[in-house]
mmCIF file of C-alpha atoms in Angstrom:
data_model
loop_
_atom_site.group_PDB
_atom_site.id
_atom_site.type_symbol
_atom_site.label_atom_id
_atom_site.label_comp_id
_atom_site.label_asym_id
_atom_site.label_seq_id
_atom_site.Cartn_x
_atom_site.Cartn_y
_atom_site.Cartn_z
ATOM 1 C CA UNK A 15 105.237 107.614 60.831
ATOM 2 C CA UNK A 16 104.989 104.101 62.207
ATOM 3 C CA UNK A 17 107.283 101.681 60.458
ATOM 4 C CA UNK A 18 105.701 98.647 62.076
ATOM 5 C CA UNK A 19 101.920 98.347 62.099
ATOM 6 C CA UNK A 20 99.497 96.013 63.751
ATOM 7 C CA UNK A 21 96.163 96.949 62.263
ATOM 8 C CA UNK A 22 93.992 94.781 64.503
ATOM 9 C CA UNK A 23 93.771 96.205 68.014
ATOM 10 C CA UNK A 24 92.005 93.111 69.286
ATOM 11 C CA UNK A 25 91.237 89.504 68.423
ATOM 12 C CA UNK A 26 88.918 87.014 70.085
ATOM 13 C CA UNK A 27 89.363 83.272 69.577
ATOM 14 C CA UNK A 28 87.832 80.150 71.039
ATOM 15 C CA UNK A 29 90.060 77.889 73.108
ATOM 16 C CA UNK A 30 91.616 75.149 70.985
ATOM 17 C CA UNK A 31 91.329 77.100 67.743
ATOM 18 C CA UNK A 32 94.063 78.904 65.853
ATOM 19 C CA UNK A 33 94.985 82.522 66.647
ATOM 20 C CA UNK A 34 96.567 84.514 63.823
ATOM 21 C CA UNK A 35 98.118 87.854 64.635
ATOM 22 C CA UNK A 36 99.326 90.051 61.808
ATOM 23 C CA UNK A 37 102.006 92.672 61.426
ATOM 24 C CA UNK A 38 103.117 94.839 58.508
ATOM 25 C CA UNK A 39 106.271 96.865 58.102
ATOM 26 C CA UNK A 40 107.413 99.523 55.675
ATOM 27 C CA UNK A 41 111.200 99.605 55.953
ATOM 28 C CA UNK A 42 112.866 97.137 53.568
ATOM 29 C CA UNK A 43 116.067 97.394 55.653
ATOM 30 C CA UNK A 44 114.466 95.435 58.491
ATOM 31 C CA UNK A 45 115.970 91.976 58.641
ATOM 32 C CA UNK A 46 115.048 90.659 62.062
ATOM 33 C CA UNK A 47 111.595 90.353 63.552
ATOM 34 C CA UNK A 48 110.367 89.452 67.003
ATOM 35 C CA UNK A 49 107.107 88.850 68.814
ATOM 36 C CA UNK A 50 106.570 89.789 72.436
ATOM 37 C CA UNK A 51 103.742 88.929 74.770
ATOM 38 C CA UNK A 52 102.607 91.302 77.473
ATOM 39 C CA UNK A 53 100.302 90.748 80.434
ATOM 40 C CA UNK A 54 98.781 93.766 82.199
ATOM 41 C CA UNK A 55 101.125 95.520 84.639
ATOM 42 C CA UNK A 56 104.088 93.423 83.468
ATOM 43 C CA UNK A 57 106.891 94.020 81.006
ATOM 44 C CA UNK A 58 106.842 92.342 77.572
ATOM 45 C CA UNK A 59 108.394 88.893 77.394
ATOM 46 C CA UNK A 60 110.124 87.530 74.319
ATOM 47 C CA UNK A 61 108.146 84.887 72.471
ATOM 48 C CA UNK A 62 109.686 84.044 69.115
ATOM 49 C CA UNK A 63 111.805 85.637 66.402
ATOM 50 C CA UNK A 64 112.682 85.210 62.756
ATOM 51 C CA UNK A 65 115.527 86.347 60.559
ATOM 52 C CA UNK A 66 114.873 87.602 57.049
ATOM 53 C CA UNK A 67 116.789 84.669 55.606
ATOM 54 C CA UNK A 68 113.925 82.421 56.714
ATOM 55 C CA UNK A 69 110.233 82.439 55.961
ATOM 56 C CA UNK A 70 109.096 80.351 58.904
ATOM 57 C CA UNK A 71 110.153 79.657 62.458
ATOM 58 C CA UNK A 72 108.396 77.324 64.830
ATOM 59 C CA UNK A 73 108.561 76.901 68.587
ATOM 60 C CA UNK A 74 105.994 74.594 70.113
ATOM 61 C CA UNK A 75 102.535 76.064 69.633
ATOM 62 C CA UNK A 76 103.947 79.271 68.150
ATOM 63 C CA UNK A 77 104.920 79.770 64.517
ATOM 64 C CA UNK A 78 106.004 82.970 62.874
ATOM 65 C CA UNK A 79 105.718 83.409 59.108
ATOM 66 C CA UNK A 80 107.557 86.069 57.138
ATOM 67 C CA UNK A 81 106.577 87.264 53.668
ATOM 68 C CA UNK A 82 109.325 89.656 52.638
ATOM 69 C CA UNK A 83 107.799 90.640 49.322
ATOM 70 C CA UNK A 84 104.615 91.725 51.089
ATOM 71 C CA UNK A 85 106.507 93.110 54.100
ATOM 72 C CA UNK A 86 104.214 91.098 56.298
ATOM 73 C CA UNK A 87 104.640 88.725 59.181
ATOM 74 C CA UNK A 88 102.183 86.729 61.196
ATOM 75 C CA UNK A 89 102.161 84.794 64.442
ATOM 76 C CA UNK A 90 100.128 81.597 64.607
ATOM 77 C CA UNK A 91 99.191 80.057 67.937
ATOM 78 C CA UNK A 92 97.830 76.527 67.737
ATOM 79 C CA UNK A 93 95.989 75.444 69.771
ATOM 80 C CA UNK A 94 95.067 78.657 71.564
ATOM 81 C CA UNK A 95 94.777 78.481 75.343
ATOM 82 C CA UNK A 96 93.151 80.902 77.825
ATOM 83 C CA UNK A 97 96.615 81.647 79.234
ATOM 84 C CA UNK A 98 97.568 83.068 75.834
ATOM 85 C CA UNK A 99 95.228 86.002 76.470
ATOM 86 C CA UNK A 100 97.562 89.014 76.438
ATOM 87 C CA UNK A 101 98.721 91.870 74.246
ATOM 88 C CA UNK A 102 101.091 90.794 71.487
ATOM 89 C CA UNK A 103 103.633 93.191 70.006
ATOM 90 C CA UNK A 104 105.632 92.629 66.889
ATOM 91 C CA UNK A 105 108.993 94.323 66.524
ATOM 92 C CA UNK A 106 111.520 94.808 63.760
ATOM 93 C CA UNK A 107 115.162 95.705 63.616
ATOM 94 C CA UNK A 108 117.730 96.522 60.985
ATOM 95 C CA UNK A 109 121.223 95.053 60.681
ATOM 96 C CA UNK A 110 122.786 96.935 63.592
ATOM 97 C CA UNK A 111 120.142 95.682 66.025
ATOM 98 C CA UNK A 112 120.454 98.735 68.222
ATOM 99 C CA UNK A 113 116.987 100.029 67.494
ATOM 100 C CA UNK A 114 113.823 98.028 67.605
ATOM 101 C CA UNK A 115 110.572 99.343 66.187
ATOM 102 C CA UNK A 116 107.378 98.089 67.759
ATOM 103 C CA UNK A 117 103.840 97.856 66.521
ATOM 104 C CA UNK A 118 100.919 99.163 68.549
ATOM 105 C CA UNK A 119 99.944 95.712 69.785
ATOM 106 C CA UNK A 120 97.024 93.303 69.368
ATOM 107 C CA UNK A 121 95.029 92.246 72.391
ATOM 108 C CA UNK A 122 94.233 88.545 72.153
ATOM 109 C CA UNK A 123 91.353 87.097 74.140
ATOM 110 C CA UNK A 124 91.084 83.319 74.174
ATOM 111 C CA UNK A 125 87.673 82.254 75.393
ATOM 112 C CA UNK A 126 87.290 78.996 77.335
ATOM 113 C CA UNK B 23 117.863 84.137 83.294
ATOM 114 C CA UNK B 24 118.210 87.752 82.341
ATOM 115 C CA UNK B 25 117.012 90.100 85.034
ATOM 116 C CA UNK B 26 116.082 93.711 84.322
ATOM 117 C CA UNK B 27 114.888 95.461 87.446
ATOM 118 C CA UNK B 28 113.008 98.725 87.590
ATOM 119 C CA UNK B 29 113.117 99.995 91.128
ATOM 120 C CA UNK B 30 109.826 101.904 91.164
ATOM 121 C CA UNK B 31 106.692 100.144 89.945
ATOM 122 C CA UNK B 32 104.157 102.869 90.698
ATOM 123 C CA UNK B 33 104.806 106.578 91.134
ATOM 124 C CA UNK B 34 102.617 109.636 91.460
ATOM 125 C CA UNK B 35 104.362 112.968 90.913
ATOM 126 C CA UNK B 36 103.275 116.569 90.660
ATOM 127 C CA UNK B 37 103.634 118.704 87.549
ATOM 128 C CA UNK B 38 107.045 120.343 87.501
ATOM 129 C CA UNK B 39 108.742 117.789 89.733
ATOM 130 C CA UNK B 40 111.990 116.144 88.719
ATOM 131 C CA UNK B 41 111.525 112.407 88.354
ATOM 132 C CA UNK B 42 114.128 109.647 88.295
ATOM 133 C CA UNK B 43 113.361 106.179 86.983
ATOM 134 C CA UNK B 44 116.076 103.655 87.714
ATOM 135 C CA UNK B 45 116.872 100.453 85.878
ATOM 136 C CA UNK B 46 119.458 97.786 86.642
ATOM 137 C CA UNK B 47 120.372 94.706 84.624
ATOM 138 C CA UNK B 48 122.465 91.823 85.880
ATOM 139 C CA UNK B 49 123.734 90.293 82.634
ATOM 140 C CA UNK B 50 126.559 92.651 81.685
ATOM 141 C CA UNK B 51 124.623 93.850 78.625
ATOM 142 C CA UNK B 52 126.135 96.658 76.590
ATOM 143 C CA UNK B 53 122.869 98.074 75.299
ATOM 144 C CA UNK B 54 120.088 99.507 77.395
ATOM 145 C CA UNK B 55 116.845 101.202 76.377
ATOM 146 C CA UNK B 56 113.984 103.261 77.737
ATOM 147 C CA UNK B 57 110.556 102.950 76.108
ATOM 148 C CA UNK B 58 107.170 104.274 77.001
ATOM 149 C CA UNK B 59 103.970 102.402 76.293
ATOM 150 C CA UNK B 60 100.718 104.210 75.594
ATOM 151 C CA UNK B 61 97.413 102.716 74.439
ATOM 152 C CA UNK B 62 97.191 102.548 70.662
ATOM 153 C CA UNK B 63 100.753 103.736 70.225
ATOM 154 C CA UNK B 64 102.689 100.660 71.234
ATOM 155 C CA UNK B 65 106.213 100.970 72.555
ATOM 156 C CA UNK B 66 108.083 104.110 71.603
ATOM 157 C CA UNK B 67 111.821 104.494 72.114
ATOM 158 C CA UNK B 68 112.871 107.446 74.269
ATOM 159 C CA UNK B 69 116.632 106.942 74.595
ATOM 160 C CA UNK B 70 119.131 104.154 74.355
ATOM 161 C CA UNK B 71 122.708 103.609 75.407
ATOM 162 C CA UNK B 72 125.260 101.288 73.830
ATOM 163 C CA UNK B 73 127.988 101.800 76.417
ATOM 164 C CA UNK B 74 128.802 103.562 79.667
ATOM 165 C CA UNK B 75 128.388 107.332 79.329
ATOM 166 C CA UNK B 76 127.123 106.896 75.753
ATOM 167 C CA UNK B 77 123.550 107.726 74.802
ATOM 168 C CA UNK B 78 121.481 108.259 71.708
ATOM 169 C CA UNK B 79 118.096 109.815 71.227
ATOM 170 C CA UNK B 80 115.250 107.601 70.268
ATOM 171 C CA UNK B 81 112.032 108.666 68.603
ATOM 172 C CA UNK B 82 110.538 110.754 71.435
ATOM 173 C CA UNK B 83 113.391 112.214 73.529
ATOM 174 C CA UNK B 84 111.789 115.598 74.207
ATOM 175 C CA UNK B 85 111.313 116.247 77.897
ATOM 176 C CA UNK B 86 113.611 113.406 78.931
ATOM 177 C CA UNK B 87 117.283 112.853 79.638
ATOM 178 C CA UNK B 88 119.258 109.765 80.623
ATOM 179 C CA UNK B 89 122.328 108.819 82.587
ATOM 180 C CA UNK B 90 124.555 105.776 82.313
ATOM 181 C CA UNK B 91 127.448 106.030 84.744
ATOM 182 C CA UNK B 92 127.793 102.277 85.246
ATOM 183 C CA UNK B 93 127.246 99.482 82.765
ATOM 184 C CA UNK B 94 124.483 97.841 84.763
ATOM 185 C CA UNK B 95 122.456 100.980 85.468
ATOM 186 C CA UNK B 96 120.473 103.216 83.121
ATOM 187 C CA UNK B 97 118.423 106.069 84.524
ATOM 188 C CA UNK B 98 115.632 108.022 82.875
ATOM 189 C CA UNK B 99 115.148 111.588 84.083
ATOM 190 C CA UNK B 100 112.139 113.803 83.628
ATOM 191 C CA UNK B 101 113.526 117.272 84.350
ATOM 192 C CA UNK B 102 110.107 118.843 84.844
ATOM 193 C CA UNK B 103 107.288 116.333 84.762
ATOM 194 C CA UNK B 104 104.169 117.171 82.781
ATOM 195 C CA UNK B 105 100.788 115.474 82.623
ATOM 196 C CA UNK B 106 101.441 114.217 79.085
ATOM 197 C CA UNK B 107 104.286 112.139 80.511
ATOM 198 C CA UNK B 108 101.836 109.995 82.421
ATOM 199 C CA UNK B 109 102.589 106.568 81.000
ATOM 200 C CA UNK B 110 104.098 103.149 81.538
ATOM 201 C CA UNK B 111 107.876 103.265 81.209
ATOM 202 C CA UNK B 112 109.791 100.156 80.216
ATOM 203 C CA UNK B 113 113.500 99.612 80.556
ATOM 204 C CA UNK B 114 115.199 96.970 78.421
ATOM 205 C CA UNK B 115 118.651 95.610 77.776
ATOM 206 C CA UNK B 116 120.405 93.397 75.279
ATOM 207 C CA UNK B 117 123.858 92.124 74.495
ATOM 208 C CA UNK B 118 125.266 91.773 70.981
ATOM 209 C CA UNK B 119 122.560 89.246 70.186
ATOM 210 C CA UNK B 120 119.211 89.961 68.681
ATOM 211 C CA UNK B 121 116.790 89.867 71.588
ATOM 212 C CA UNK B 122 115.949 92.609 74.039
ATOM 213 C CA UNK B 123 114.760 91.848 77.548
ATOM 214 C CA UNK B 124 112.345 94.083 79.399
ATOM 215 C CA UNK B 125 111.848 95.000 83.003
ATOM 216 C CA UNK B 126 108.415 94.858 84.605
ATOM 217 C CA UNK B 127 107.653 98.493 83.926
ATOM 218 C CA UNK B 128 107.110 101.652 85.946
ATOM 219 C CA UNK B 129 103.692 103.273 85.990
ATOM 220 C CA UNK B 130 104.074 107.026 86.306
ATOM 221 C CA UNK B 131 101.142 109.329 86.942
ATOM 222 C CA UNK B 132 101.768 113.077 86.802
ATOM 223 C CA UNK B 133 99.060 115.160 88.454
#
């Protein structure tokens, strides 16, 4: 049973607009969340993270929002650029940080 | 910069062969991981290791084993490769912090 779910397999956005990628989790013990970006034939690269003591974390064009009561997090990319086209994975971890649970990924296509 | 290196990027093996996937990290990280990535299933944890000679099963350990004889090296072993093990394999490492770093991946095809 997947503990981290990304229900949208794909998303298409126009360049310059906002991209919103969503992620839901089921385990209330998760207290650290990460987003990774993956290009084809490459390994995932770390993008941004958030601890459960926060509800928002921002890094340049990327912002992650956490709604603990809904067990939901989202990644906002503003403005979207063609180079953002990739698969985005969300991940969650509990206090010991030795296991990370990943969602199935959302493929983002940013159209010029 | 953290460097996680997977020695084989693309492999084709026959059913029943023994397969070794090697991973080396250069940042003295205690924890190392092996994941596989399949379409629609995301990244699934096969095994991880939190110290030399220590290992723990992940979510899908069946058909796999691992070896960690040195801190910087974590090997994934397929004792008898099967076609359902055709996948992209990702090695990762992390220190006591909260972020894991991935290698570039190894594409394995079992025919």
